[in-house]
Amino acid sequence: MDVAVQSVTHSNNLYNLFFMKNSPILTVTDLTKTFPSGKKLLTVLNSVSFTINEGNSCAIIGPSGSGKTTLLGLCAGLDKPTSGSVKLDHQSISEMSENELTKIRNEKIGFVFQSFQLIPTLTAIENVMVPIELRGVPYKEVENQAKELLKKVGLGDRTHHYPTQLSGGEQQRVGLARAFIHKPDILFADEPTGNLDSETGEQIESLLFDLNKDQGTTLIIVTHDPNLAQKCNRIIELSKGRIKSDTSDVPVVEEAAKLGVD
């Protein structure tokens, strides 16, 4: 291959690596959320803005009442902001109808709840199958995908157990498998290890980051656990509804420059 062509190809590959694969997947702009409190309004989030690139992992930390869970719900389209906007993959989800949001959540978003939120009348495998069954995928195909995911999270022998027959850690693993079955572009996890003992919590952490790495899913975690937060490549700290600190990623342009991309 001609040297000049090799140089152009090399530059294009680096451009794709740093720009195409690190484009914004979540853009939060001046996000504000208030709730009625007696005769006054309680401001839970106050003009919060940040951008997260695809494939990254980000921890949202802060004391109780700082707005972490409210922010996560707004970013996932589970609630509407009082003002400001949330864009997911360049689409403004804060302006979507409930039907549009349901479609986006089913196609692009995974959510792991602190309280598991499993359907008690369904078995582990049936709980995992729910999100993708809504797409009309053939049952056998969905079942096979669910089985594989449950094996990945160490529950291959618990597929037909109901939530009440599972420990807290096992229920959280089912929740993880359910969140990942439709291969979401972005996964939100609200205190994913908060209700678990330390050993089980470490296992869940490993599963989160392994699945994040395997599928390239952007990971956003609300947590009180500093050890879990430190495993993310970015930490946003909230205080009284505002961003107190933000350990942003190394700028893409700066990193690309090191490798000779103009």
PDB file of N, CA and C in Angstrom, residues 154-204:
ATOM      1  N   GLY A 154     -24.553 -15.883  36.526  1.00  0.00           N
ATOM      2  CA  GLY A 154     -24.441 -16.953  37.510  1.00  0.00           C
ATOM      3  C   GLY A 154     -25.736 -17.541  37.991  1.00  0.00           C
ATOM      4  N   LEU A 155     -26.794 -17.416  37.194  1.00  0.00           N
ATOM      5  CA  LEU A 155     -28.104 -17.930  37.609  1.00  0.00           C
ATOM      6  C   LEU A 155     -28.665 -18.955  36.623  1.00  0.00           C
ATOM      7  N   GLY A 156     -27.766 -19.671  35.967  1.00  0.00           N
ATOM      8  CA  GLY A 156     -28.209 -20.653  34.986  1.00  0.00           C
ATOM      9  C   GLY A 156     -29.066 -21.755  35.575  1.00  0.00           C
ATOM     10  N   ASP A 157     -28.900 -22.002  36.878  1.00  0.00           N
ATOM     11  CA  ASP A 157     -29.676 -23.060  37.536  1.00  0.00           C
ATOM     12  C   ASP A 157     -30.863 -22.510  38.322  1.00  0.00           C
ATOM     13  N   ARG A 158     -31.163 -21.213  38.137  1.00  0.00           N
ATOM     14  CA  ARG A 158     -32.254 -20.594  38.900  1.00  0.00           C
ATOM     15  C   ARG A 158     -33.300 -19.977  37.959  1.00  0.00           C
ATOM     16  N   THR A 159     -33.295 -20.382  36.715  1.00  0.00           N
ATOM     17  CA  THR A 159     -34.131 -19.730  35.706  1.00  0.00           C
ATOM     18  C   THR A 159     -35.623 -19.805  36.015  1.00  0.00           C
ATOM     19  N   HIS A 160     -36.060 -20.873  36.648  1.00  0.00           N
ATOM     20  CA  HIS A 160     -37.502 -21.058  36.875  1.00  0.00           C
ATOM     21  C   HIS A 160     -37.914 -20.778  38.323  1.00  0.00           C
ATOM     22  N   HIS A 161     -37.059 -20.067  39.046  1.00  0.00           N
ATOM     23  CA  HIS A 161     -37.402 -19.656  40.411  1.00  0.00           C
ATOM     24  C   HIS A 161     -38.112 -18.304  40.383  1.00  0.00           C
ATOM     25  N   TYR A 162     -39.045 -18.136  41.301  1.00  0.00           N
ATOM     26  CA  TYR A 162     -39.753 -16.860  41.425  1.00  0.00           C
ATOM     27  C   TYR A 162     -38.945 -15.923  42.333  1.00  0.00           C
ATOM     28  N   PRO A 163     -39.173 -14.606  42.228  1.00  0.00           N
ATOM     29  CA  PRO A 163     -38.410 -13.646  43.034  1.00  0.00           C
ATOM     30  C   PRO A 163     -38.364 -13.981  44.525  1.00  0.00           C
ATOM     31  N   THR A 164     -39.474 -14.467  45.087  1.00  0.00           N
ATOM     32  CA  THR A 164     -39.502 -14.791  46.518  1.00  0.00           C
ATOM     33  C   THR A 164     -38.611 -15.977  46.859  1.00  0.00           C
ATOM     34  N   GLN A 165     -38.214 -16.737  45.850  1.00  0.00           N
ATOM     35  CA  GLN A 165     -37.337 -17.886  46.065  1.00  0.00           C
ATOM     36  C   GLN A 165     -35.866 -17.537  45.850  1.00  0.00           C
ATOM     37  N   LEU A 166     -35.599 -16.256  45.570  1.00  0.00           N
ATOM     38  CA  LEU A 166     -34.237 -15.803  45.296  1.00  0.00           C
ATOM     39  C   LEU A 166     -33.755 -14.862  46.396  1.00  0.00           C
ATOM     40  N   SER A 167     -32.451 -14.876  46.647  1.00  0.00           N
ATOM     41  CA  SER A 167     -31.872 -13.937  47.606  1.00  0.00           C
ATOM     42  C   SER A 167     -31.834 -12.539  46.992  1.00  0.00           C
ATOM     43  N   GLY A 168     -31.507 -11.542  47.823  1.00  0.00           N
ATOM     44  CA  GLY A 168     -31.424 -10.183  47.312  1.00  0.00           C
ATOM     45  C   GLY A 168     -30.402 -10.048  46.191  1.00  0.00           C
ATOM     46  N   GLY A 169     -29.232 -10.683  46.369  1.00  0.00           N
ATOM     47  CA  GLY A 169     -28.209 -10.634  45.336  1.00  0.00           C
ATOM     48  C   GLY A 169     -28.657 -11.309  44.050  1.00  0.00           C
ATOM     49  N   GLU A 170     -29.374 -12.419  44.180  1.00  0.00           N
ATOM     50  CA  GLU A 170     -29.871 -13.123  42.992  1.00  0.00           C
ATOM     51  C   GLU A 170     -30.930 -12.291  42.277  1.00  0.00           C
ATOM     52  N   GLN A 171     -31.799 -11.632  43.040  1.00  0.00           N
ATOM     53  CA  GLN A 171     -32.803 -10.767  42.418  1.00  0.00           C
ATOM     54  C   GLN A 171     -32.136  -9.610  41.665  1.00  0.00           C
ATOM     55  N   GLN A 172     -31.069  -9.059  42.249  1.00  0.00           N
ATOM     56  CA  GLN A 172     -30.378  -7.969  41.573  1.00  0.00           C
ATOM     57  C   GLN A 172     -29.717  -8.464  40.286  1.00  0.00           C
ATOM     58  N   ARG A 173     -29.236  -9.692  40.282  1.00  0.00           N
ATOM     59  CA  ARG A 173     -28.650 -10.266  39.065  1.00  0.00           C
ATOM     60  C   ARG A 173     -29.709 -10.444  37.985  1.00  0.00           C
ATOM     61  N   VAL A 174     -30.900 -10.856  38.394  1.00  0.00           N
ATOM     62  CA  VAL A 174     -32.005 -10.960  37.431  1.00  0.00           C
ATOM     63  C   VAL A 174     -32.297  -9.575  36.849  1.00  0.00           C
ATOM     64  N   GLY A 175     -32.285  -8.552  37.731  1.00  0.00           N
ATOM     65  CA  GLY A 175     -32.507  -7.189  37.273  1.00  0.00           C
ATOM     66  C   GLY A 175     -31.460  -6.744  36.270  1.00  0.00           C
ATOM     67  N   LEU A 176     -30.209  -7.135  36.493  1.00  0.00           N
ATOM     68  CA  LEU A 176     -29.142  -6.802  35.552  1.00  0.00           C
ATOM     69  C   LEU A 176     -29.358  -7.488  34.212  1.00  0.00           C
ATOM     70  N   ALA A 177     -29.680  -8.769  34.261  1.00  0.00           N
ATOM     71  CA  ALA A 177     -29.915  -9.505  33.019  1.00  0.00           C
ATOM     72  C   ALA A 177     -31.077  -8.899  32.247  1.00  0.00           C
ATOM     73  N   ARG A 178     -32.137  -8.528  32.952  1.00  0.00           N
ATOM     74  CA  ARG A 178     -33.295  -7.896  32.303  1.00  0.00           C
ATOM     75  C   ARG A 178     -32.897  -6.565  31.661  1.00  0.00           C
ATOM     76  N   ALA A 179     -32.050  -5.799  32.355  1.00  0.00           N
ATOM     77  CA  ALA A 179     -31.641  -4.493  31.837  1.00  0.00           C
ATOM     78  C   ALA A 179     -30.772  -4.613  30.599  1.00  0.00           C
ATOM     79  N   PHE A 180     -30.055  -5.727  30.469  1.00  0.00           N
ATOM     80  CA  PHE A 180     -29.121  -5.880  29.353  1.00  0.00           C
ATOM     81  C   PHE A 180     -29.670  -6.691  28.186  1.00  0.00           C
ATOM     82  N   ILE A 181     -30.841  -7.336  28.335  1.00  0.00           N
ATOM     83  CA  ILE A 181     -31.270  -8.278  27.303  1.00  0.00           C
ATOM     84  C   ILE A 181     -31.506  -7.616  25.948  1.00  0.00           C
ATOM     85  N   HIS A 182     -31.942  -6.357  25.949  1.00  0.00           N
ATOM     86  CA  HIS A 182     -32.169  -5.702  24.661  1.00  0.00           C
ATOM     87  C   HIS A 182     -30.971  -4.869  24.226  1.00  0.00           C
ATOM     88  N   LYS A 183     -29.802  -5.139  24.852  1.00  0.00           N
ATOM     89  CA  LYS A 183     -28.547  -4.480  24.512  1.00  0.00           C
ATOM     90  C   LYS A 183     -28.727  -2.965  24.435  1.00  0.00           C
ATOM     91  N   PRO A 184     -29.035  -2.328  25.561  1.00  0.00           N
ATOM     92  CA  PRO A 184     -29.307  -0.889  25.550  1.00  0.00           C
ATOM     93  C   PRO A 184     -28.060  -0.078  25.231  1.00  0.00           C
ATOM     94  N   ASP A 185     -28.267   1.092  24.657  1.00  0.00           N
ATOM     95  CA  ASP A 185     -27.156   2.001  24.406  1.00  0.00           C
ATOM     96  C   ASP A 185     -26.634   2.589  25.711  1.00  0.00           C
ATOM     97  N   ILE A 186     -27.530   2.728  26.692  1.00  0.00           N
ATOM     98  CA  ILE A 186     -27.154   3.350  27.959  1.00  0.00           C
ATOM     99  C   ILE A 186     -27.886   2.652  29.105  1.00  0.00           C
ATOM    100  N   LEU A 187     -27.167   2.408  30.198  1.00  0.00           N
ATOM    101  CA  LEU A 187     -27.759   1.732  31.348  1.00  0.00           C
ATOM    102  C   LEU A 187     -27.662   2.648  32.565  1.00  0.00           C
ATOM    103  N   PHE A 188     -28.790   2.841  33.227  1.00  0.00           N
ATOM    104  CA  PHE A 188     -28.846   3.621  34.464  1.00  0.00           C
ATOM    105  C   PHE A 188     -29.032   2.649  35.628  1.00  0.00           C
ATOM    106  N   ALA A 189     -28.218   2.814  36.670  1.00  0.00           N
ATOM    107  CA  ALA A 189     -28.317   1.931  37.836  1.00  0.00           C
ATOM    108  C   ALA A 189     -28.420   2.780  39.100  1.00  0.00           C
ATOM    109  N   ASP A 190     -29.499   2.602  39.839  1.00  0.00           N
ATOM    110  CA  ASP A 190     -29.742   3.374  41.057  1.00  0.00           C
ATOM    111  C   ASP A 190     -29.342   2.548  42.273  1.00  0.00           C
ATOM    112  N   GLU A 191     -28.207   2.886  42.884  1.00  0.00           N
ATOM    113  CA  GLU A 191     -27.698   2.171  44.064  1.00  0.00           C
ATOM    114  C   GLU A 191     -27.744   0.655  43.827  1.00  0.00           C
ATOM    115  N   PRO A 192     -27.085   0.158  42.779  1.00  0.00           N
ATOM    116  CA  PRO A 192     -27.207  -1.264  42.444  1.00  0.00           C
ATOM    117  C   PRO A 192     -26.673  -2.215  43.502  1.00  0.00           C
ATOM    118  N   THR A 193     -25.824  -1.701  44.417  1.00  0.00           N
ATOM    119  CA  THR A 193     -25.284  -2.558  45.479  1.00  0.00           C
ATOM    120  C   THR A 193     -25.762  -2.129  46.863  1.00  0.00           C
ATOM    121  N   GLY A 194     -26.696  -1.184  46.899  1.00  0.00           N
ATOM    122  CA  GLY A 194     -27.118  -0.589  48.173  1.00  0.00           C
ATOM    123  C   GLY A 194     -27.782  -1.544  49.142  1.00  0.00           C
ATOM    124  N   ASN A 195     -28.501  -2.546  48.634  1.00  0.00           N
ATOM    125  CA  ASN A 195     -29.221  -3.473  49.511  1.00  0.00           C
ATOM    126  C   ASN A 195     -28.508  -4.810  49.682  1.00  0.00           C
ATOM    127  N   LEU A 196     -27.226  -4.862  49.310  1.00  0.00           N
ATOM    128  CA  LEU A 196     -26.519  -6.137  49.280  1.00  0.00           C
ATOM    129  C   LEU A 196     -25.364  -6.166  50.263  1.00  0.00           C
ATOM    130  N   ASP A 197     -24.983  -7.375  50.702  1.00  0.00           N
ATOM    131  CA  ASP A 197     -23.792  -7.504  51.531  1.00  0.00           C
ATOM    132  C   ASP A 197     -22.553  -7.239  50.679  1.00  0.00           C
ATOM    133  N   SER A 198     -21.418  -7.038  51.327  1.00  0.00           N
ATOM    134  CA  SER A 198     -20.216  -6.603  50.610  1.00  0.00           C
ATOM    135  C   SER A 198     -19.759  -7.598  49.546  1.00  0.00           C
ATOM    136  N   GLU A 199     -19.816  -8.892  49.852  1.00  0.00           N
ATOM    137  CA  GLU A 199     -19.368  -9.899  48.881  1.00  0.00           C
ATOM    138  C   GLU A 199     -20.268  -9.920  47.656  1.00  0.00           C
ATOM    139  N   THR A 200     -21.583  -9.920  47.880  1.00  0.00           N
ATOM    140  CA  THR A 200     -22.528  -9.924  46.764  1.00  0.00           C
ATOM    141  C   THR A 200     -22.430  -8.615  45.988  1.00  0.00           C
ATOM    142  N   GLY A 201     -22.230  -7.501  46.715  1.00  0.00           N
ATOM    143  CA  GLY A 201     -22.082  -6.201  46.062  1.00  0.00           C
ATOM    144  C   GLY A 201     -20.904  -6.179  45.115  1.00  0.00           C
ATOM    145  N   GLU A 202     -19.793  -6.778  45.504  1.00  0.00           N
ATOM    146  CA  GLU A 202     -18.613  -6.837  44.641  1.00  0.00           C
ATOM    147  C   GLU A 202     -18.888  -7.659  43.386  1.00  0.00           C
ATOM    148  N   GLN A 203     -19.665  -8.723  43.547  1.00  0.00           N
ATOM    149  CA  GLN A 203     -20.021  -9.544  42.387  1.00  0.00           C
ATOM    150  C   GLN A 203     -20.882  -8.764  41.410  1.00  0.00           C
ATOM    151  N   ILE A 204     -21.829  -7.994  41.949  1.00  0.00           N
ATOM    152  CA  ILE A 204     -22.695  -7.185  41.088  1.00  0.00           C
ATOM    153  C   ILE A 204     -21.879  -6.115  40.367  1.00  0.00           C
TER     154      ILE A 204
END
